[in-house]
Coordinates of C-alpha atoms in Angstrom, one line a residue:
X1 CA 0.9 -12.9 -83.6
X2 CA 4.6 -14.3 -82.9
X3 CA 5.9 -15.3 -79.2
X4 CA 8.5 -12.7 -79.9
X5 CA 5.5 -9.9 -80.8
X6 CA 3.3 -10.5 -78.1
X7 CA 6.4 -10.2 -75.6
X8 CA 7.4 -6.7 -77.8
X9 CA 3.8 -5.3 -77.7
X10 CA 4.7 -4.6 -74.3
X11 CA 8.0 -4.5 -74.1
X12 CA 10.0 -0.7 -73.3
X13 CA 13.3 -0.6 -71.7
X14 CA 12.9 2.4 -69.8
X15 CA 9.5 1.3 -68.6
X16 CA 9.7 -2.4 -67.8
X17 CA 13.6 -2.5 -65.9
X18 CA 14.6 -2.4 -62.8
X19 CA 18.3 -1.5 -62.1
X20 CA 18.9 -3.4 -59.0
X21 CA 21.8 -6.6 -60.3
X22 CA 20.7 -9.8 -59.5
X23 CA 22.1 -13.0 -59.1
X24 CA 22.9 -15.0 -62.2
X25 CA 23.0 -18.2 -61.2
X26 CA 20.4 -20.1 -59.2
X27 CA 21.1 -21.1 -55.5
X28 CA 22.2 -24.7 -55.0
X29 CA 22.8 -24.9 -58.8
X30 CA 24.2 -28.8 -59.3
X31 CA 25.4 -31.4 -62.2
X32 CA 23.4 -34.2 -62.1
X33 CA 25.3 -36.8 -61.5
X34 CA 24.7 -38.9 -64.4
X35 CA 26.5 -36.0 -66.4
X36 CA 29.9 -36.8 -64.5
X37 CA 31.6 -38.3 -67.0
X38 CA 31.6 -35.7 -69.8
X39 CA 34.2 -34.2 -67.4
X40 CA 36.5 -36.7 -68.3
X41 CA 35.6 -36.3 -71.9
X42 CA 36.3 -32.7 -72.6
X43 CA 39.7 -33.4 -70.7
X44 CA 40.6 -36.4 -72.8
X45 CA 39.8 -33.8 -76.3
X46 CA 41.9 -31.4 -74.2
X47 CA 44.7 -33.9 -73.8
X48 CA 44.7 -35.1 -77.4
X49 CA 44.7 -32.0 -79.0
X50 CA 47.8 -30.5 -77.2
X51 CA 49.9 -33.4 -77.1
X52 CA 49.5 -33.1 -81.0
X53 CA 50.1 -30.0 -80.2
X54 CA 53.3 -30.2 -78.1
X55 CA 54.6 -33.1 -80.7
X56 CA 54.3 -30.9 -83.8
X57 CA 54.4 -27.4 -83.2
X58 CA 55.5 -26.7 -79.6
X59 CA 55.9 -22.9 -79.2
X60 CA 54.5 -22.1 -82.7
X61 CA 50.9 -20.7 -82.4
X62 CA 48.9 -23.4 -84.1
X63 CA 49.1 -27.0 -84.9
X64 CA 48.6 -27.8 -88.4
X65 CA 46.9 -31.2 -87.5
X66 CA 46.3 -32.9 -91.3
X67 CA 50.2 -32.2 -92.5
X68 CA 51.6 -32.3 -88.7
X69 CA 52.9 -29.1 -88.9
X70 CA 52.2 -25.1 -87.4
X71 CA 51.6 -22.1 -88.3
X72 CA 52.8 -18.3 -86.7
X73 CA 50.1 -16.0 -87.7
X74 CA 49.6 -14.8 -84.8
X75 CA 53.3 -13.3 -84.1
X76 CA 55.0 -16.3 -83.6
X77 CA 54.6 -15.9 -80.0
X78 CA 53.0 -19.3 -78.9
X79 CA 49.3 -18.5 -79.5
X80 CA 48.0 -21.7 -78.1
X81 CA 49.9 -22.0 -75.0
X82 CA 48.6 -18.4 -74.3
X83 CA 45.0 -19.3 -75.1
X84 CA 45.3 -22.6 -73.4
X85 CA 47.3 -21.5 -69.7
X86 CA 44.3 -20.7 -68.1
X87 CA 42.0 -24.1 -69.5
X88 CA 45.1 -26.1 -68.0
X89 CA 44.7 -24.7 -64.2
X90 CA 40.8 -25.0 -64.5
X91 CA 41.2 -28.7 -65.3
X92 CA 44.3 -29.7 -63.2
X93 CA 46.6 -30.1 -65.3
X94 CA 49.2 -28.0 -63.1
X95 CA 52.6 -29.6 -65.1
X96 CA 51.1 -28.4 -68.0
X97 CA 50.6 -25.1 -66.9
X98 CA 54.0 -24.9 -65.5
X99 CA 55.7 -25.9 -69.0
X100 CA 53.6 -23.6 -70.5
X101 CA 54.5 -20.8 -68.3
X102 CA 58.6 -21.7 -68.3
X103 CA 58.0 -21.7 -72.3
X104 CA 56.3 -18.2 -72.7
X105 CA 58.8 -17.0 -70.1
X106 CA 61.4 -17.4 -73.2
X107 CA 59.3 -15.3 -75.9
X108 CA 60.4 -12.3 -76.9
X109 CA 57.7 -9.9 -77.2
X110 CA 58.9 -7.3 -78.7
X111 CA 59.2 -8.9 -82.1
X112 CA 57.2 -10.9 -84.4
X113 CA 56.8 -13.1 -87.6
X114 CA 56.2 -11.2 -90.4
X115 CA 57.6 -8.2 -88.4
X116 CA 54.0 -6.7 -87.3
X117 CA 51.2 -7.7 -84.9
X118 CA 47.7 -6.4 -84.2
X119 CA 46.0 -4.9 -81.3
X120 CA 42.9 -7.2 -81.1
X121 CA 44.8 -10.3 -81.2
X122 CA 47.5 -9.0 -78.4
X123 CA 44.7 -8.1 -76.2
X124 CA 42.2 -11.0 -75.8
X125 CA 44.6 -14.0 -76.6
X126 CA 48.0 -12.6 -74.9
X127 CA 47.1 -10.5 -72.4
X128 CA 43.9 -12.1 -71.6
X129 CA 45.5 -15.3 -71.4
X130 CA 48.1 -14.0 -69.6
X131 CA 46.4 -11.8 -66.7
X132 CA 43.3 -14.4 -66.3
X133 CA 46.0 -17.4 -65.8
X134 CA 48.0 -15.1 -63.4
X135 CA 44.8 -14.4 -61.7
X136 CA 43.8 -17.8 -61.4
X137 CA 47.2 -18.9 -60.1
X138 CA 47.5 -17.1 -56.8
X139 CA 49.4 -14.7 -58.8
X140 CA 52.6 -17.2 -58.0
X141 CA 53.9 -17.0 -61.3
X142 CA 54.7 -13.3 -61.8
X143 CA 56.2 -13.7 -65.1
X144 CA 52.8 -13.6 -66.6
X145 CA 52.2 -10.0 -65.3
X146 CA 55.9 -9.0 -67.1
X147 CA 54.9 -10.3 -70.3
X148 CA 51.7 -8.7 -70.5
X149 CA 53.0 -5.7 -69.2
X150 CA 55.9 -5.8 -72.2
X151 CA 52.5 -6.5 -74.9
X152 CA 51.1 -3.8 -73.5
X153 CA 53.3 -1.3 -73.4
X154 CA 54.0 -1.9 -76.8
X155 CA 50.5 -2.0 -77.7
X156 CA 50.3 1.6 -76.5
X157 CA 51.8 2.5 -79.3
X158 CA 48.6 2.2 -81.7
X159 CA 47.2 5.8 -80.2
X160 CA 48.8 8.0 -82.5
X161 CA 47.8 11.5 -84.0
X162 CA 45.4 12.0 -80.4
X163 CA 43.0 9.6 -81.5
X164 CA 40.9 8.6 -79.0
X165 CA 40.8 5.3 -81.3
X166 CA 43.9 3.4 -81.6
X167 CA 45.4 1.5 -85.0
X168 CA 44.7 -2.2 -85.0
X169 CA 48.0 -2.8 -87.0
X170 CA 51.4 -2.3 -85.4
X171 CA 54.7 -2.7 -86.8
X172 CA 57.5 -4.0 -84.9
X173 CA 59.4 -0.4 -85.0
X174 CA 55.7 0.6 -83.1
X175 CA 55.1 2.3 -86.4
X176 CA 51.3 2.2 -87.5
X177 CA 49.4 0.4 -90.5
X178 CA 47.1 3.1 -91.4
X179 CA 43.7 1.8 -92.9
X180 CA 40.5 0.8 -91.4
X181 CA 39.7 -0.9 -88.2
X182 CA 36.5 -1.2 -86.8
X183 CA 34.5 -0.9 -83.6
X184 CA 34.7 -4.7 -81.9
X185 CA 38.9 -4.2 -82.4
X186 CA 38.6 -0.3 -81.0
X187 CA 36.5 -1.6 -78.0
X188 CA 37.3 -4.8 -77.1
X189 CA 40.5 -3.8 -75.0
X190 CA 38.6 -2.3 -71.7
X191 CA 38.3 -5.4 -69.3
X192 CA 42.5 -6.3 -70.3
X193 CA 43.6 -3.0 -70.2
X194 CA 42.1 -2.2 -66.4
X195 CA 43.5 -5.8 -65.3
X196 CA 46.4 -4.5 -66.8
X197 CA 46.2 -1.6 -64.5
X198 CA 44.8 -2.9 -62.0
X199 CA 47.9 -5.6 -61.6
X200 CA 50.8 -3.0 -62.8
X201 CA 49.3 0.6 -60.7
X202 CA 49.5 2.1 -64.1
X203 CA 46.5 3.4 -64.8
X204 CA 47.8 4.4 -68.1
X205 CA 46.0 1.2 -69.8
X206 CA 42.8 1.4 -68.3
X207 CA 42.8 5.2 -69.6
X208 CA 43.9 4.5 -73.1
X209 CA 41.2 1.2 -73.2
X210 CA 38.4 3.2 -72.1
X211 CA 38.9 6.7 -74.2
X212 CA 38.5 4.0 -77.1
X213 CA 35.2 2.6 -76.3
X214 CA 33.6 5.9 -74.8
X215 CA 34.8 7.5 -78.7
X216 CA 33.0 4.7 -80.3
X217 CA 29.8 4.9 -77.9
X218 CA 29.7 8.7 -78.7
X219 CA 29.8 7.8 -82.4
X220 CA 27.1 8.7 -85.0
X221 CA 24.7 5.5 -84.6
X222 CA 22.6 3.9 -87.4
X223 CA 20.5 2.2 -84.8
X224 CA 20.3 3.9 -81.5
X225 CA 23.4 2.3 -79.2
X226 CA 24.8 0.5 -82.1
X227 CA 27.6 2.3 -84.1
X228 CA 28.2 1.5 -88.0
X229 CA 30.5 -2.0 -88.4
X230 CA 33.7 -0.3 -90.3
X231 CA 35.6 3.0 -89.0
X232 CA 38.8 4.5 -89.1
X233 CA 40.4 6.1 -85.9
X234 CA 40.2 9.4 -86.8
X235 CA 36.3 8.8 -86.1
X236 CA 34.7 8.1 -90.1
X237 CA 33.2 5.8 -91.3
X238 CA 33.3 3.2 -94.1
X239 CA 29.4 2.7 -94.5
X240 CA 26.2 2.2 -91.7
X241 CA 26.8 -1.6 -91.5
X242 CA 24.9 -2.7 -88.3
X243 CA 25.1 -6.0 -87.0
X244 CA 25.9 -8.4 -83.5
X245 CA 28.4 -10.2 -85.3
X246 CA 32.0 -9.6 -86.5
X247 CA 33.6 -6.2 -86.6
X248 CA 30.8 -4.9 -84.4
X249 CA 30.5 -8.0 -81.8
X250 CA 32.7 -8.4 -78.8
X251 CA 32.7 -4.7 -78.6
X252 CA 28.9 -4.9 -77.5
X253 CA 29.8 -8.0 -75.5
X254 CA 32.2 -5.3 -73.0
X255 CA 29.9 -2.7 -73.0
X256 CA 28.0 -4.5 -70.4
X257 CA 30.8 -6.7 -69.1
X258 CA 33.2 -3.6 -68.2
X259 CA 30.9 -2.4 -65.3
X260 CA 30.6 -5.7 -63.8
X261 CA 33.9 -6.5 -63.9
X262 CA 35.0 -2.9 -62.6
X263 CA 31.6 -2.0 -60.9
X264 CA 32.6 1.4 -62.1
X265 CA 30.6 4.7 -61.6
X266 CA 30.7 5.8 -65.2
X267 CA 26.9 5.0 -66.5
X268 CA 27.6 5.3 -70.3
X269 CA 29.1 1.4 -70.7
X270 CA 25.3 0.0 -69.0
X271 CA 23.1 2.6 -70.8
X272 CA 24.7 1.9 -74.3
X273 CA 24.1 -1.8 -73.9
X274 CA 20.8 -1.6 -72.8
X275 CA 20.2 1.1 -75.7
X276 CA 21.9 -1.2 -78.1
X277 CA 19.2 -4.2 -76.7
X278 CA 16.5 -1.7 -76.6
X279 CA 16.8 -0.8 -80.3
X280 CA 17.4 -4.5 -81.5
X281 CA 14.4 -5.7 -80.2
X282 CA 12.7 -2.8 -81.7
X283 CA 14.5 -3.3 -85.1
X284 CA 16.5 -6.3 -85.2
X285 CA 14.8 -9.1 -83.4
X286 CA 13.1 -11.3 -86.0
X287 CA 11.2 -14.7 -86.0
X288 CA 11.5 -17.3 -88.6
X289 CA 8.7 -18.5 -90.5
X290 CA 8.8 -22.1 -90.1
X291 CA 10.0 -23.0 -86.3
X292 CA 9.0 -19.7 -84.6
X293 CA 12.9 -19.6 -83.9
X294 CA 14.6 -16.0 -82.7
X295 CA 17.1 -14.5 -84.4
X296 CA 19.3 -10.9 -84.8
X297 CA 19.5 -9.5 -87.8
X298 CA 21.8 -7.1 -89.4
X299 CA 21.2 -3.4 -90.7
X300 CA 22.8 -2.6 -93.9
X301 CA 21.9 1.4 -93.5
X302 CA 18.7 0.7 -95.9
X303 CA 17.5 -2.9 -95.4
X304 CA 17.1 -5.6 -92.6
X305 CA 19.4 -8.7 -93.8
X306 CA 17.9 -11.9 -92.3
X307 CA 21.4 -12.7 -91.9
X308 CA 23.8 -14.3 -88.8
X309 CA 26.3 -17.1 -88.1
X310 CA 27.9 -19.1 -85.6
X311 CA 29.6 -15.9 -84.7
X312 CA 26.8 -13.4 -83.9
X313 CA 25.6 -16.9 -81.3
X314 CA 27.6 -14.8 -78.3
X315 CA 24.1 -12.6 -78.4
X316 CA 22.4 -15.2 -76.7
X317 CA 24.7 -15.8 -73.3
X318 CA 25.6 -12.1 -73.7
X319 CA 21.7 -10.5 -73.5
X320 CA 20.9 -13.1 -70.5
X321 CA 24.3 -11.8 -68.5
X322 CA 22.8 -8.3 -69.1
X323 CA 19.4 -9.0 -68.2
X324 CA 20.0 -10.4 -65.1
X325 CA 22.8 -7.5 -64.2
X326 CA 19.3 -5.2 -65.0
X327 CA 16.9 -7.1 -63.2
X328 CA 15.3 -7.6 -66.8
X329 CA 13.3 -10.9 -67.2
X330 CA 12.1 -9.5 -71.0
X331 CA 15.9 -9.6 -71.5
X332 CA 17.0 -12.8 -70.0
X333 CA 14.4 -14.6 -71.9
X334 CA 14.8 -13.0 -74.9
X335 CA 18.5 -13.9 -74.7
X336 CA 17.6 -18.0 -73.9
X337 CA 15.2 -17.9 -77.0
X338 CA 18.3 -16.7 -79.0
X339 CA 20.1 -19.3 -77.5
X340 CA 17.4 -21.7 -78.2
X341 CA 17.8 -20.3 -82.1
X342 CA 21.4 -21.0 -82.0
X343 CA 21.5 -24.5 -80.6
X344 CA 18.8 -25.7 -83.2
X345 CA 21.3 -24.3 -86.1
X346 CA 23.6 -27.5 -84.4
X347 CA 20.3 -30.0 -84.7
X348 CA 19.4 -29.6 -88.4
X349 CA 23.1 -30.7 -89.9
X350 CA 24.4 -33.9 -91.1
X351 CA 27.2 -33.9 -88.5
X352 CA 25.2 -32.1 -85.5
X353 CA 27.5 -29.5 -85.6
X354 CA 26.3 -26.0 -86.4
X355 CA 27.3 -24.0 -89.6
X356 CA 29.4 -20.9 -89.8
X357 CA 26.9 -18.6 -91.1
X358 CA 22.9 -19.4 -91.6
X359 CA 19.8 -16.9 -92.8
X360 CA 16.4 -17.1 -92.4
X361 CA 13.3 -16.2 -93.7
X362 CA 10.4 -13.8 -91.4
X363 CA 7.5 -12.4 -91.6
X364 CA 8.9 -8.9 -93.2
X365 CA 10.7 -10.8 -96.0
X366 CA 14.2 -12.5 -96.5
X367 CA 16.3 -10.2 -97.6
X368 CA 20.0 -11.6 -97.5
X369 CA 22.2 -9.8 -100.4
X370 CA 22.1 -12.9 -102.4
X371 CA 19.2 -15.2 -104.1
X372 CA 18.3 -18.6 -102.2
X373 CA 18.4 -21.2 -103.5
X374 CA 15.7 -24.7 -104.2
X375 CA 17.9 -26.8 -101.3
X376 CA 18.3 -23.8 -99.0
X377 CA 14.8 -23.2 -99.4
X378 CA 13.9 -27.1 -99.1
X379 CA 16.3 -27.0 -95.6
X380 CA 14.4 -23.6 -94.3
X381 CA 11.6 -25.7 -94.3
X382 CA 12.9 -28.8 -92.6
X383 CA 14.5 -26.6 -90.0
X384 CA 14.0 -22.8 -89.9
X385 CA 17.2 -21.7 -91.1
X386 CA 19.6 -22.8 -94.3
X387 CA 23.2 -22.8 -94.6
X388 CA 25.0 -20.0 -96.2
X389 CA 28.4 -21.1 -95.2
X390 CA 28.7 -24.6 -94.1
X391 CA 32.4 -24.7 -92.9
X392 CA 32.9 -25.0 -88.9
X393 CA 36.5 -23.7 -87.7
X394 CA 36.0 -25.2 -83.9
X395 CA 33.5 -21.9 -83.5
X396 CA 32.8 -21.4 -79.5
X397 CA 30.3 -19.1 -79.3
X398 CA 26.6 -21.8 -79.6
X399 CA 28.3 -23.3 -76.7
X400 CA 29.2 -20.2 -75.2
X401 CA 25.0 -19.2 -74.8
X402 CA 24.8 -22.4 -73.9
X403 CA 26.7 -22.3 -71.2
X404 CA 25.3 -19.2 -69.9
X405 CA 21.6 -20.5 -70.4
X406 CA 22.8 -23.7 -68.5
X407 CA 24.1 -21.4 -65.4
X408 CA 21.1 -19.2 -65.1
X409 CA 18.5 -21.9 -65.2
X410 CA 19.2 -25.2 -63.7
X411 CA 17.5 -26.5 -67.0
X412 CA 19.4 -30.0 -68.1
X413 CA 18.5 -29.1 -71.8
X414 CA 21.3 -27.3 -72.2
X415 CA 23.4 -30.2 -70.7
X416 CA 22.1 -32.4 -73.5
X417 CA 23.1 -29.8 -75.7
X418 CA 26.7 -29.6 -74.5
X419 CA 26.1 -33.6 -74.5
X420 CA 25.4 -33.5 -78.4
X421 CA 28.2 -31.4 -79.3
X422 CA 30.8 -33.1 -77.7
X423 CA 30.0 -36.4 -79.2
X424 CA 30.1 -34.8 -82.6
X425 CA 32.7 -33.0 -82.1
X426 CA 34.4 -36.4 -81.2
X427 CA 33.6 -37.9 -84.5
X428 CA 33.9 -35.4 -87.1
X429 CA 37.1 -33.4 -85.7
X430 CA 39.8 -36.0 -84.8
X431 CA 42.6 -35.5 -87.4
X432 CA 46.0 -37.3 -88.6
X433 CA 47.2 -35.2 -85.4
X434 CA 44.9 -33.4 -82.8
X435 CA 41.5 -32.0 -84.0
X436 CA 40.3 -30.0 -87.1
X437 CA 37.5 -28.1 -88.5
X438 CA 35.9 -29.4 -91.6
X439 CA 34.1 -27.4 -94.8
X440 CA 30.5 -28.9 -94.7
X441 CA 28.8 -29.4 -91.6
X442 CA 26.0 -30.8 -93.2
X443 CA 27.8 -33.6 -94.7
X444 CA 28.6 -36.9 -93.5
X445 CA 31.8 -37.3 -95.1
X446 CA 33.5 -33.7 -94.5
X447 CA 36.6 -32.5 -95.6
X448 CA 38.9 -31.5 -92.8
X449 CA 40.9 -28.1 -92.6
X450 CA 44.6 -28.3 -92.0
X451 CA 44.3 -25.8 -88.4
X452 CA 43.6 -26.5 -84.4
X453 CA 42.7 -23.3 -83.6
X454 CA 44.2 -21.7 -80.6
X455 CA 40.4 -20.7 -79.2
X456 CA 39.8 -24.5 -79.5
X457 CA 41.6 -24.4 -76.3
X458 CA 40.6 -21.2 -74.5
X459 CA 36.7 -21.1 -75.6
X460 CA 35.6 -24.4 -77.0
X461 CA 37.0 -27.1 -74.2
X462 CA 36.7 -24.4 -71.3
X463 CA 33.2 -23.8 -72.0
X464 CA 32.4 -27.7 -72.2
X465 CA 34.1 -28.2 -69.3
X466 CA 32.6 -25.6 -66.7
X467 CA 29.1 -26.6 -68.2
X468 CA 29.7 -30.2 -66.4
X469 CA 32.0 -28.5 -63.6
X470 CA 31.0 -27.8 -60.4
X471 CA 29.0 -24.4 -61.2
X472 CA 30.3 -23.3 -57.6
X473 CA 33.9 -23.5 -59.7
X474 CA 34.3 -20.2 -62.0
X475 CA 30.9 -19.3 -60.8
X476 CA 29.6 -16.5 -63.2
X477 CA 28.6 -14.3 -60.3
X478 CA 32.3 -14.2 -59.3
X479 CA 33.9 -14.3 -62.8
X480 CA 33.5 -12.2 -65.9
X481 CA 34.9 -13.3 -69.2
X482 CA 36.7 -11.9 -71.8
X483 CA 35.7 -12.1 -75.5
X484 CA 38.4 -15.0 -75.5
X485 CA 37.2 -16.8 -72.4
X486 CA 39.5 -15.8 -70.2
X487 CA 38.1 -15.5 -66.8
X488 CA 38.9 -12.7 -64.1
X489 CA 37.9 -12.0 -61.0
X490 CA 34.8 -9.7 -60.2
X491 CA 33.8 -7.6 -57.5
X492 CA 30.6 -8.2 -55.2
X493 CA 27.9 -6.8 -57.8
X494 CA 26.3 -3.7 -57.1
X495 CA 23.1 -3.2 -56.4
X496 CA 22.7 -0.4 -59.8
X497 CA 24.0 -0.4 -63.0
X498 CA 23.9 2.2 -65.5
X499 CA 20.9 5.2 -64.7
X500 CA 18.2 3.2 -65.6
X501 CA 17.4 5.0 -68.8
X502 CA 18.5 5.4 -72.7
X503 CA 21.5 6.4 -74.0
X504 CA 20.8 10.2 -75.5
X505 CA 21.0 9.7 -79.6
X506 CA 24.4 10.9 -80.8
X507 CA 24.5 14.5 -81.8
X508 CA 27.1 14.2 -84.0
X509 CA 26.8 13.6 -88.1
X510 CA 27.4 10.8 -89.3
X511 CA 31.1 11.1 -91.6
X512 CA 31.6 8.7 -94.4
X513 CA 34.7 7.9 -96.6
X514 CA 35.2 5.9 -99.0
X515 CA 37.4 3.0 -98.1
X516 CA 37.8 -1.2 -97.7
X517 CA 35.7 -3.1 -95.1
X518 CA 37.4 -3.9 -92.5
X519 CA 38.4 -7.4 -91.6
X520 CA 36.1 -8.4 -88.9
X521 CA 36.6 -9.1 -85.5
X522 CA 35.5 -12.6 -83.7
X523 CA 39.1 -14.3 -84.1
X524 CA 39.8 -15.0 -87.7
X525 CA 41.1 -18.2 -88.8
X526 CA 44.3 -19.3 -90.7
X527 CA 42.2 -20.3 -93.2
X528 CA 40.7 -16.9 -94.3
X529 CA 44.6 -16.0 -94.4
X530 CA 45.4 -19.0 -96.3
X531 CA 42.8 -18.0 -98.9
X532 CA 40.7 -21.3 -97.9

């Protein structure tokens, strides 16, 4: 019997946790010493990058680091800048900061290329950015409140029709795109919206943010606490896609997030989360055969696909910031083994960097959706996963559970980890201009994309840089993050959250119409745009 199934035998939410929040990180948590210098490091990627950055495409949204140009997909509005404000004050670079505060002082808000903007994007990257960089500030530069209040009242406009489920396309005019959206974009507004509130004394935000996510916990759920990937807001349904990664991703990642950040009194948020865990380690949780390694898999309404990516790798640092918030050891482990799972996809490569999606093969089988092939198999062996996409686009979230595992054990592992990555990072990613992702992880000679990613900025270098900070600094039992880590302020933790027991199964049925998948949460890159 598997690790994992011995642990399960025994495992039941309702049985084994206690709902009394504990401490996340350990008392007298500290750097060794001999890890000092990685500080330097991570601020010397930072400072190459967005002097590339500032040379070639200063108030444009991304750097186009192979031609030495930019791009403005994300509304023209100076994406990186956004993403990056709050990186700059954790690392001290306070003229930075200020120039990057005097230059999104100048945007206008209220229009954008291409004439539309979306409702995901707006929330975690601009108003995220925004808020968490006010917060961090002393609140001494109050032109980052204005701005995010001017994004979000114009975000507003995506209720329409009294959908408890906004639009994720908005035209300039504040006109809708009608179509799909799905349930990460619906419910990944809560922790920006009540800092939105919280800052302005409009509580309109907070309302509108949460309405969203309570709709989409009330849904229909193929798996108990986990709604269907692709919806529309009028509450239907594209298909019964289930899965931790995009579409469906960050909105799991707030469900358990929002209460600590707000400490509020409304048990639904807790008891879907720990639903949603309950019912992946019932369903979900699989070991590979070769490795013992443990992954999430998705749910395609029929079949288990042995399916995830760099992605889904949030899970890990996500599951162990719940456990601990329920007093669940079952969960906190569970959550470094995923960790663990994810880390090992960065050891098995060519480069040492880890692929954007991976599959495995378990004990019930290894169904994917598509045929494996000799090499992948030949690779599963060697390392107990193969590649099913082999491009890396400056992906966060394997260093993101890493950081997470780092902070809530004290174990130096996961500084070698961080370690690893950032000296491959140094030798595959340096382009003509800043740094790039490349199309094949697992070879030495990779081809580089032509994009420096905004989150390269507000995910990547942050968390590589508070792994070797002072874990006093940002501590992550004052600090929650957003999906785009953007830190803000928490409250002293309670000492309960959510009732202690399961979410009550939906009563609604489940209401399907034909219609395209969605495009998936987890912030897209140019290069999907570009066709590439």
């Amino acid at each position: 019997m598997s690790l994992r199934r011995l642990a399960l035998a025994a495992y039941t939410l309702s049985a084994a946790a206690s709902v009394h929040g504990a401490a996340l990180q350990p008392a007298g948590l500290a750097v060794p010493s001999n890890y000092s210098s990685q500080l330097d490091a991570v601020k010397q990627i930072f400072n190459v990058s967005y002097s590339a950055y500032q040379q070639y495409a200063w108030g444009h949204d991304e750097l186009l680091p192979v031609s030495k140009s930019y791009t403005d997909y994300l509304f023209g509005w100076g994406a990186t800048i956004a993403d990056g404000l709050d990186t700059m004050w954790i690392m001290g670079f306070t003229d930075l900061f200020e120039q990057g505060v005097n230059q999104l002082a100048t945007v206008d808000f209220n229009n954008a290329t291409g004439g539309s903007y979306n409702v995901f994007d707006g929330t975690i990257r601009y108003i995220g950015g925004l808020l968490s960089a006010y917060e961090l500030s002393g609140q001494k530069y109050p032109v980052l409140l204005q701005k995010a209040q001017n994004i979000g009242d114009n975000l507003a406009y995506a209720w329409v029709d009294g959908n408890a489920m906004p639009y994720n396309g908005l035209n300039v005019d504040h006109s809708v795109q009608q179509g799909t959206t799905n349930v990460a974009q619906v419910g990944t507004l809560t922790l920006e919206f009540e800092r939105l509130s919280y800052y302005t004394g409009n509580d309109t935000y907070r309302q509108l943010a949460e309405k969203a996510a309570l709709a989409v916990a009330a849904s229909p759920d193929p798996i108990p606490g986990i709604p269907a990937q692709g919806l529309y807001p009028t509450g239907e349904f594209v298909d019964s896609y289930v899965t931790w990664g995009g579409g469906t991703d960050s909105y799991l990642e707030y469900l358990i997030k929002y209460p600590r950040l707000t400490n509020t009194n409304d048990t639904t948020f807790a008891d879907t989360w720990a639903t949603a865990v309950d019912s992946s380690i019932k369903k979900l949780l699989k070991t590979s055969t070769v490795g013992d390694f443990l992954y999430l898999a998705d749910y395609d309404g029929s079949q288990i696909r042995h399916v995830s990516g760099h992605l889904n790798c949030f899970y890990g640092g996500n599951w162990i910031l719940g456990g601990k918030m329920l007093n669940n050891d079952t969960i906190v482990n569970y959550g470094l083994q995923l960790t663990d799972a994810c880390i090992n996809t960065y050891r098995g490569t060519a480069t040492g960097i880890g692929p954007e999606g991976f599959a495995w093969i378990s004990d019930d089988g290894n169904y994917t959706g598509s045929s494996i092939s000799d090499d992948q198999l030949s690779f599963y062996a060697a390392h107990g996963y193969y590649i099913t996409s082999a491009d890396y686009i400056q992906r966060p979230e394997v260093l993101e559970s890493n950081f997470y595992a780092w902070r809530a054990t004290g174990d130096t592992k996961y500084l070698d980890n961080a370690v690893s990555a950032l000296q491959a990072f140094e030798k595959y990613l340096p382009s003509a201009a800043g740094y790039a992702g490349i199309d094949d992880v697992d070879s030495a000679s990779p081809a580089q994309y032509d994009d420096q990613e905004a989150f390269w900025f507000a995910e990547v270098l942050k968390y590589l840089y508070l792994t070797f900070d002072d874990p006093g600094n940002v501590s992550l039992d004052d600090y929650v993050f957003n999906t785009e880590c953007h830190p803000f302020k928490a409250p002293t933790a309670l000492a309960q959250y959510g009732s202690g027991k399961l979410k009550a199964p939906s009563q609604q049925p489940m209401k399907t119409v034909a219609g395209p998948a969605p495009m998936v949460s987890g912030k897209p890159s140019v290069l999907s745009l570009l066709g590439l």
